[in-house]
mmCIF file of C-alpha atoms and ligand atoms in Angstrom:
data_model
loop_
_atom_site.group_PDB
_atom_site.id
_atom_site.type_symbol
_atom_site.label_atom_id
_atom_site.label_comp_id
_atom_site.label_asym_id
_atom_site.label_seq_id
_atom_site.Cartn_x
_atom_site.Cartn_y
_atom_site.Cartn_z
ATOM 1 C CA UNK A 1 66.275 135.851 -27.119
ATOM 2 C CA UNK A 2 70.081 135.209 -27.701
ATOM 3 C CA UNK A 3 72.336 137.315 -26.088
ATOM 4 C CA UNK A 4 75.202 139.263 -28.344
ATOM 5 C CA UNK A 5 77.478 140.793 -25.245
ATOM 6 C CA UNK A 6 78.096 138.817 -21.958
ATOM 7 C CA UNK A 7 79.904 140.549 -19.712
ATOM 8 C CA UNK A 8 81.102 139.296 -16.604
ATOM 9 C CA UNK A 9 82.338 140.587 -13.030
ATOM 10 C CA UNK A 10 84.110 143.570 -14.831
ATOM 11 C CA UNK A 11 86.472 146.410 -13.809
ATOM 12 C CA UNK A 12 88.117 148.810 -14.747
ATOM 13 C CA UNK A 13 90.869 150.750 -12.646
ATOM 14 C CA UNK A 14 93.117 153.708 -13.504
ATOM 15 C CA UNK A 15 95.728 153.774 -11.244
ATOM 16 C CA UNK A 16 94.079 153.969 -7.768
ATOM 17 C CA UNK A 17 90.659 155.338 -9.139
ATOM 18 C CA UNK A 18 87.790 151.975 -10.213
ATOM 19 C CA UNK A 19 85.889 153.394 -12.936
ATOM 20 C CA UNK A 20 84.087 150.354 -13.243
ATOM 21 C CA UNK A 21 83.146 147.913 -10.760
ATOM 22 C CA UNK A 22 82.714 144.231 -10.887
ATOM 23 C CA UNK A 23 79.967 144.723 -13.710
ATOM 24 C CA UNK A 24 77.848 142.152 -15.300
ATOM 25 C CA UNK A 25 75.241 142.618 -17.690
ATOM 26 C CA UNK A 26 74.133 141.204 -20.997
ATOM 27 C CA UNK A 27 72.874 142.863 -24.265
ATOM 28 C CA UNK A 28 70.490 140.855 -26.233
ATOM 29 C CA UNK A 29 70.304 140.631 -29.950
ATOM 30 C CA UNK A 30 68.633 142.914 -31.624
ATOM 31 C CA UNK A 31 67.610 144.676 -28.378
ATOM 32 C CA UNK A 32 68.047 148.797 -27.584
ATOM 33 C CA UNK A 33 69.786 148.449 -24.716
ATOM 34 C CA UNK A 34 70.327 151.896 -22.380
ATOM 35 C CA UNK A 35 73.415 153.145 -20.381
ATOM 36 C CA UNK A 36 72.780 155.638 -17.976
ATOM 37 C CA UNK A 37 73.760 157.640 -15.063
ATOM 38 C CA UNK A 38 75.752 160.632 -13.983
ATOM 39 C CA UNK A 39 78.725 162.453 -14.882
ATOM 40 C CA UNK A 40 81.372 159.733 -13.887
ATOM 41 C CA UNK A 41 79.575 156.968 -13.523
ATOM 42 C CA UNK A 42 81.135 154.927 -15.997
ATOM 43 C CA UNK A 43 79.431 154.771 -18.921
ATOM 44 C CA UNK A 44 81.972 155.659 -21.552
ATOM 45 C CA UNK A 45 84.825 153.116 -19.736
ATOM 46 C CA UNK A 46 82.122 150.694 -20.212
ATOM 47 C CA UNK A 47 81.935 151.139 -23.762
ATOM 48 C CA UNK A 48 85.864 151.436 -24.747
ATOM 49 C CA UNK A 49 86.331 148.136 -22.652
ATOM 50 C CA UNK A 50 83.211 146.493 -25.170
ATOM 51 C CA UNK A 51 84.846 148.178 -28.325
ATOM 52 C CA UNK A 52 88.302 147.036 -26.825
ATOM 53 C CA UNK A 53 89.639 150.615 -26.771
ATOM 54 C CA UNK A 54 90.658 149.742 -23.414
ATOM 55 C CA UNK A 55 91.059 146.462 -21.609
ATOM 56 C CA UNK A 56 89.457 145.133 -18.155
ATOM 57 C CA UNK A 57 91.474 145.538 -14.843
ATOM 58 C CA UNK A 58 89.522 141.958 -14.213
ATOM 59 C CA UNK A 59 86.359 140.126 -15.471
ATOM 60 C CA UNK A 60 85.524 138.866 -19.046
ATOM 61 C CA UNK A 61 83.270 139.869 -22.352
ATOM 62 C CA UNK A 62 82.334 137.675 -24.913
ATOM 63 C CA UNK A 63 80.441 139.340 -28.390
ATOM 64 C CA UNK A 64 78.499 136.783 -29.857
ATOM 65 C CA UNK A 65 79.992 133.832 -27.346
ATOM 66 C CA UNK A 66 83.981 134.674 -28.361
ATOM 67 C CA UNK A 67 85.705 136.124 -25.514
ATOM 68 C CA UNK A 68 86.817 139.469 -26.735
ATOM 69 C CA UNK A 69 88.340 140.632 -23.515
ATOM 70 C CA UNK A 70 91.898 140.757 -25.097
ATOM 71 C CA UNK A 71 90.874 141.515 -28.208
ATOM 72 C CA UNK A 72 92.738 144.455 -30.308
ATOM 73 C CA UNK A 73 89.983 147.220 -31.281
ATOM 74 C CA UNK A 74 91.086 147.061 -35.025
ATOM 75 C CA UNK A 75 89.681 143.614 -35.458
ATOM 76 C CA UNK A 76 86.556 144.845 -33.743
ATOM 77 C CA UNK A 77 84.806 146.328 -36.830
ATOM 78 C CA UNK A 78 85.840 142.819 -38.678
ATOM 79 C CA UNK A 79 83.840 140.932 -36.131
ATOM 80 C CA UNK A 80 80.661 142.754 -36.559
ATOM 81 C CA UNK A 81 80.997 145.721 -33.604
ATOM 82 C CA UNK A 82 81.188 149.354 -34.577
ATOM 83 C CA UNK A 83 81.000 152.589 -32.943
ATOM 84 C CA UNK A 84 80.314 156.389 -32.501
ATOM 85 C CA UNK A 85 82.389 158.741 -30.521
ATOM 86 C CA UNK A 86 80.633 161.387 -28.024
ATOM 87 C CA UNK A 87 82.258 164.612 -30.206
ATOM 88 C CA UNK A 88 81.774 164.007 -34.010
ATOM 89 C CA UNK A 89 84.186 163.941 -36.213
ATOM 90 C CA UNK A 90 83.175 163.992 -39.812
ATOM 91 C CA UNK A 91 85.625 164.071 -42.854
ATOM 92 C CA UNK A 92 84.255 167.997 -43.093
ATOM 93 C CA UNK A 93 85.782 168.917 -46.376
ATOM 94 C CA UNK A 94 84.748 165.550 -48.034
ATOM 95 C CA UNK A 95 81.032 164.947 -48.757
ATOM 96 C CA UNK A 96 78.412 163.662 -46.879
ATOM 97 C CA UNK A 97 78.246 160.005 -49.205
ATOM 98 C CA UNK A 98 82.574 160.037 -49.187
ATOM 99 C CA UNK A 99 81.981 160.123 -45.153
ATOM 100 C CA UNK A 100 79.770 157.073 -45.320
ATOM 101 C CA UNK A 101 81.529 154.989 -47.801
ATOM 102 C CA UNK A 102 84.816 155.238 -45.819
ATOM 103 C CA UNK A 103 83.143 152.400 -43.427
ATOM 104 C CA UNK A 104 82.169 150.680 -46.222
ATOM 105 C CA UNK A 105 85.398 149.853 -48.254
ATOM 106 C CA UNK A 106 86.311 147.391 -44.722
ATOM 107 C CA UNK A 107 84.680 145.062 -46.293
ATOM 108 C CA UNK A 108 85.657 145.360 -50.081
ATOM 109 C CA UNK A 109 86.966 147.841 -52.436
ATOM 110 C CA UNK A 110 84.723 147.324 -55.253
ATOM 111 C CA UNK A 111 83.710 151.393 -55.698
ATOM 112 C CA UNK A 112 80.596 150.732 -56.887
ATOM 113 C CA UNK A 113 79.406 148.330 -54.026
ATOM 114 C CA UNK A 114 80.760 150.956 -51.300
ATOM 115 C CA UNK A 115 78.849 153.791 -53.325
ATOM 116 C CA UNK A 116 75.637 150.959 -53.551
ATOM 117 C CA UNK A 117 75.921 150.493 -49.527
ATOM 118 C CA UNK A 118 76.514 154.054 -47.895
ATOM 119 C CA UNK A 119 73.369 155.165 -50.157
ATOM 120 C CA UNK A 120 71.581 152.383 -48.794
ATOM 121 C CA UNK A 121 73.066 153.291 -45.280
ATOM 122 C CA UNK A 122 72.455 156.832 -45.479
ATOM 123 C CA UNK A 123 68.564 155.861 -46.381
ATOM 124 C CA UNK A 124 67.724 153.973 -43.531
ATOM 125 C CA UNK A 125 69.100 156.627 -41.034
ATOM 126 C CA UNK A 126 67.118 159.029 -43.032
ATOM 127 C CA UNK A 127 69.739 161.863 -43.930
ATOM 128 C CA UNK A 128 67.154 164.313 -45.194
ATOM 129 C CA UNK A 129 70.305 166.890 -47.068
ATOM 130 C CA UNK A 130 71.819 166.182 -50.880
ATOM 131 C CA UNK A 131 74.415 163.055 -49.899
ATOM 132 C CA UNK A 132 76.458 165.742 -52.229
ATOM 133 C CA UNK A 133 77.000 167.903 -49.909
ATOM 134 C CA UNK A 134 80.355 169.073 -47.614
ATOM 135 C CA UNK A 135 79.772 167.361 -44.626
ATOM 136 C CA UNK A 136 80.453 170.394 -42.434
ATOM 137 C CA UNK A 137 77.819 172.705 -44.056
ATOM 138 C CA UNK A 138 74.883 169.534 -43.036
ATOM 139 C CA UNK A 139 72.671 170.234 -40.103
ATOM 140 C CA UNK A 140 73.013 169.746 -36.553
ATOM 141 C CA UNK A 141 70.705 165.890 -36.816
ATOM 142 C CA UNK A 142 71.990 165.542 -40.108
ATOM 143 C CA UNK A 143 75.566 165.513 -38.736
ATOM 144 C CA UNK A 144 74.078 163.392 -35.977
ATOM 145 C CA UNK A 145 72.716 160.639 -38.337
ATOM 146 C CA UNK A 146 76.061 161.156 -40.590
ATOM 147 C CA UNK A 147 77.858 159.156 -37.340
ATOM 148 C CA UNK A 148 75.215 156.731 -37.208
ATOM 149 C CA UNK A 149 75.900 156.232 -41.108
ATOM 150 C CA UNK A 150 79.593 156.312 -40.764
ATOM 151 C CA UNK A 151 79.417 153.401 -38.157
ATOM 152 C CA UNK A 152 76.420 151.286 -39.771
ATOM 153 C CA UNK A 153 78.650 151.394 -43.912
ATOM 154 C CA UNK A 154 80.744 148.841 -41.789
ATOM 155 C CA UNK A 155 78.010 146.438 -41.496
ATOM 156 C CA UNK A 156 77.810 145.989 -37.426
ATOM 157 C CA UNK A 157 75.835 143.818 -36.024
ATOM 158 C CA UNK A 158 75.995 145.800 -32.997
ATOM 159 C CA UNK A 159 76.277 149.402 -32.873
ATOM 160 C CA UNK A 160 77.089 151.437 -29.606
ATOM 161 C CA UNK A 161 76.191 155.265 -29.543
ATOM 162 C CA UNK A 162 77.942 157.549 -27.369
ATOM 163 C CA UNK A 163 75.682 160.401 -26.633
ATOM 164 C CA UNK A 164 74.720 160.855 -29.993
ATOM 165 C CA UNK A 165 71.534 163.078 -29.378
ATOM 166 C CA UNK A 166 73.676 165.567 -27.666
ATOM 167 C CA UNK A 167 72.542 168.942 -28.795
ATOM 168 C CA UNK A 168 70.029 167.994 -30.493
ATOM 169 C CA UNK A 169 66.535 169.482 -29.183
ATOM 170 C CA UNK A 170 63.594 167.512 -28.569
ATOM 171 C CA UNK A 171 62.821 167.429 -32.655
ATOM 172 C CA UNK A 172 65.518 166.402 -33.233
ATOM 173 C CA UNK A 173 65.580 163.952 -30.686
ATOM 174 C CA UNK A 174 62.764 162.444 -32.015
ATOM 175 C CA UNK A 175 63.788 162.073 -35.240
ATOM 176 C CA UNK A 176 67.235 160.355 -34.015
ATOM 177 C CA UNK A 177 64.720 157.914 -31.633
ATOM 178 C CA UNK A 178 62.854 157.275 -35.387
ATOM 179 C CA UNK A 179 66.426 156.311 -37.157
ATOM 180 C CA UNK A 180 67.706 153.993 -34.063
ATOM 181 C CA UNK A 181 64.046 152.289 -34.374
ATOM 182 C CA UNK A 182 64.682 152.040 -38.046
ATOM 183 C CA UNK A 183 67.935 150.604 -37.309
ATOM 184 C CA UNK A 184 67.170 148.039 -35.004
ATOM 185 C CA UNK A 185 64.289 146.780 -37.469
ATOM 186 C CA UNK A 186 67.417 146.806 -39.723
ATOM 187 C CA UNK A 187 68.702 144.004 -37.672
ATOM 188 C CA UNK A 188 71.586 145.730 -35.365
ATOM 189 C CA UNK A 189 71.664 145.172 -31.760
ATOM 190 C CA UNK A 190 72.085 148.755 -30.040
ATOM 191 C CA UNK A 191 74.081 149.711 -26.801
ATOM 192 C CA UNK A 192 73.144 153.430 -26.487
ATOM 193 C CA UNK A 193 74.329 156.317 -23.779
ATOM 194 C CA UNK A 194 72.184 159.228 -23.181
ATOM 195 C CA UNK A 195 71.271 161.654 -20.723
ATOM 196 C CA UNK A 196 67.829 162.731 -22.047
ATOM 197 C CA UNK A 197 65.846 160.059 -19.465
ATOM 198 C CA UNK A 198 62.702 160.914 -21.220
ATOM 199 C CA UNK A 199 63.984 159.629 -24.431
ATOM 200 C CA UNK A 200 66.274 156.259 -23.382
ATOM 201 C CA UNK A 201 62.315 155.684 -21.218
ATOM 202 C CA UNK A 202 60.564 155.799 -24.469
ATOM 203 C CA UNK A 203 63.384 153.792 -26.910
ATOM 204 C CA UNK A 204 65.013 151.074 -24.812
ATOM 205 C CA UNK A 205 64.346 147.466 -24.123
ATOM 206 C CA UNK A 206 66.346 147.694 -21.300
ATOM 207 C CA UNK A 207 68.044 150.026 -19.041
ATOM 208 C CA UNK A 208 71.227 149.690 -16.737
ATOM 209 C CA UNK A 209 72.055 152.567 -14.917
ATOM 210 C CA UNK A 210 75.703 153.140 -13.262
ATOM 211 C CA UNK A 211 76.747 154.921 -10.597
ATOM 212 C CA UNK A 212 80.178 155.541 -9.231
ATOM 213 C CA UNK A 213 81.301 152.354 -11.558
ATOM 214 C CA UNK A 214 78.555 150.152 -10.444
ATOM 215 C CA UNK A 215 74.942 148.423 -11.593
ATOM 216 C CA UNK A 216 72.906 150.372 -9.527
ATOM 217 C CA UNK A 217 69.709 149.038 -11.206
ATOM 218 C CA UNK A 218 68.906 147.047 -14.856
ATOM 219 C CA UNK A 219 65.470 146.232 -16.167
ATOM 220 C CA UNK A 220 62.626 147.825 -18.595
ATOM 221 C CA UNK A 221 61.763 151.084 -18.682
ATOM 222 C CA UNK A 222 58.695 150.853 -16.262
ATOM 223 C CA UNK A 223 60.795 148.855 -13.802
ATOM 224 C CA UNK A 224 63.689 151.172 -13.717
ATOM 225 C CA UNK A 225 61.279 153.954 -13.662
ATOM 226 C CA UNK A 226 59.674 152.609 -10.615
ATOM 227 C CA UNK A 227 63.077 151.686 -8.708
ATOM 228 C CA UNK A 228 63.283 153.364 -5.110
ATOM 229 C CA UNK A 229 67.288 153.296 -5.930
ATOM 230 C CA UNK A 230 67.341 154.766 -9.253
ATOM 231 C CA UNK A 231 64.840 157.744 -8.125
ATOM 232 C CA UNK A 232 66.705 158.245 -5.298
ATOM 233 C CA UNK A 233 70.524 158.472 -6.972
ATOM 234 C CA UNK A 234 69.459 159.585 -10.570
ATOM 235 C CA UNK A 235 66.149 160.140 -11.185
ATOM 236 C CA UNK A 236 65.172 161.933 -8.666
ATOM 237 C CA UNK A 237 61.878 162.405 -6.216
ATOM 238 C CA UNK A 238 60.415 164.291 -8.695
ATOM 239 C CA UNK A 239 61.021 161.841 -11.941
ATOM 240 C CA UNK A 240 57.676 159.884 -11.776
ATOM 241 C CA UNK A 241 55.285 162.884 -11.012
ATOM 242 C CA UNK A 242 57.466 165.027 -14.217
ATOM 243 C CA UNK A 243 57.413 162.133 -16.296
ATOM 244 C CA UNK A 244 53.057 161.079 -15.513
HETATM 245 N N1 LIG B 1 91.711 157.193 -19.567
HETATM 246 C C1 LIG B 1 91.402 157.510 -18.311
HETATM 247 N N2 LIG B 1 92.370 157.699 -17.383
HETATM 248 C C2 LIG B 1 92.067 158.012 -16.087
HETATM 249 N N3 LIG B 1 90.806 158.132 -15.623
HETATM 250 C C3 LIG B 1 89.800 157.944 -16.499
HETATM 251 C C4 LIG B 1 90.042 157.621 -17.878
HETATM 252 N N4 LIG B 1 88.844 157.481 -18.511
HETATM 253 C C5 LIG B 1 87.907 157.714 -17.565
HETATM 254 N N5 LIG B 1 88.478 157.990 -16.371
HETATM 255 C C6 LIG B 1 87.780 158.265 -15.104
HETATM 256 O O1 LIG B 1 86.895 157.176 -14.894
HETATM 257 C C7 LIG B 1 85.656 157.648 -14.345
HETATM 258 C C8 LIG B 1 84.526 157.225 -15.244
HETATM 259 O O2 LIG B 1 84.598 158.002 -16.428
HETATM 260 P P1 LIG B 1 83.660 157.768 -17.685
HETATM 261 O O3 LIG B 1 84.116 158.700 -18.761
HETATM 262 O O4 LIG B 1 83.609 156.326 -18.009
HETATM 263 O O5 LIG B 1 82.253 158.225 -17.114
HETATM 264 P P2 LIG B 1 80.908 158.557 -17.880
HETATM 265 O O6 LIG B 1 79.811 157.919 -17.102
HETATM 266 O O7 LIG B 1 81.020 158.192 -19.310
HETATM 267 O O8 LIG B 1 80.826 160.130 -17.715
HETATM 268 P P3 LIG B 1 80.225 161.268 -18.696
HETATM 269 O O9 LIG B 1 78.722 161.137 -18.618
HETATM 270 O O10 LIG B 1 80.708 162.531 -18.080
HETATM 271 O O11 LIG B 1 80.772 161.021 -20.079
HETATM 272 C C9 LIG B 1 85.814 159.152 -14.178
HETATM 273 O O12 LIG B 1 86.216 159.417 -12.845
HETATM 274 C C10 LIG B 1 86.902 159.504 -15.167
HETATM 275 O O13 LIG B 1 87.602 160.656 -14.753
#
């Protein structure tokens, strides 16, 4: 399987505090790929240093084998990467099908095309309300899979979701583990945070949990489940007997 993000011997300081530390990891293509741990840990400095929000205190990270560790975020859609952000923010007085096709006119401005690829966007995440609608008056998964929309009308090739089943309850969850399945058989890679175990367990390839910056363990579901390390920082005892 080819690998899509290589990063290497990363961190990440603010001023004296190391958000990140010295992390190396891989995502492979069309893989669900899970980052977890707790409050802190990481996670979201991971992410902004992928999406080039922010740049690494030291190490490297190639997408797709260019090293993008300098890159500038704006040419990060361009090269195939796109994102959600952990509080949504729709256009809420423009409808839900003018909030998708915003992603879509990066790539041309041909109305009918963008119009042609948010519907086709907004059908594979499954928006289940009129695409007519004000985007504020959708509900709570609908506004959920309106992000997902939003970031896929660019055409990634990887997408990276930043707690987007917050809120949701465990319906809704489900349905949001259906669209990221459907999006993945879609052909985009996906780098996902979440701090529903139960669900990253039953949708990821593979798992990396962080704690206090660092890999504290990577591997399947089963292996991270089964990881005296993991249970004992962030799973906890009772994980395998709750989860069994
Ligand atoms: N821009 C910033 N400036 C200073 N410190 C920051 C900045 N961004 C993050 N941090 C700090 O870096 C550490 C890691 O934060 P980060 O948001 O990456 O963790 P996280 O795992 O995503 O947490 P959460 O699950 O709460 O979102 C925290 O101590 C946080 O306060």
């Amino acid at each position: 399987m080819s690998v899509i993000v290589k990063m290497e011997h990363v961190t990440k300081q603010f001023g004296g505090l190391t958000a990140v530390n010295d992390f190396s990891g891989e995502i492979e293509k069309n893989a669900i790929v899970g980052l977890i741990g707790p409050n802190g840990a990481g996670k979201t400095t991971l992410f902004n240093m992928i999406a080039n929000y922010y740049h690494p205190t030291s190490g490297k990270i190639y997408f797709k084998d260019q090293d993008i560790t300098e890159a500038r975020t704006e040419d990060m859609a361009r090269m195939g990467l796109a994102r959600t952000f952990q509080v949504t923010k729709p256009f809420g007085d423009m409808t839900v099908l003018q909030n998708i096709m915003v992603g879509a006119f990066l790539h041309t401005t041909n109305a009918r095309q963008v119009e042609q690829k948010a519907r086709e966007v907004a059908g594979l995440v499954g928006m289940t309300c009129d695409l007519d609608m004000i985007a504020n008056n959708t509900t709570t998964v609908d506004k959920k899979k309106l992000e997902i929309a939003r970031a896929l009308a660019v055409g990634p090739e990887l997408i990276l979701l930043d707690e987007v089943m917050a809120g949701c309850n465990p319906q809704e969850k489900l349905e949001l583990v259906d669209t990221c399945r459907k999006v993945r058989d879609a052909g985009v890679t996906i780098l996902i945070i979440e701090h529903d175990i139960k669900t990253i367990m039953s949708l990821c390839d593979k798992i990396y949990i962080l704690h206090r910056g660092e890999k504290l363990v990577e591997g399947t579901p089963e292996q991270v489940a089964n990881d005296k390390r993991a249970i004992s920082a962030y799973l906890g005892e009772d994980f395998d007997n709750a989860e069994n």
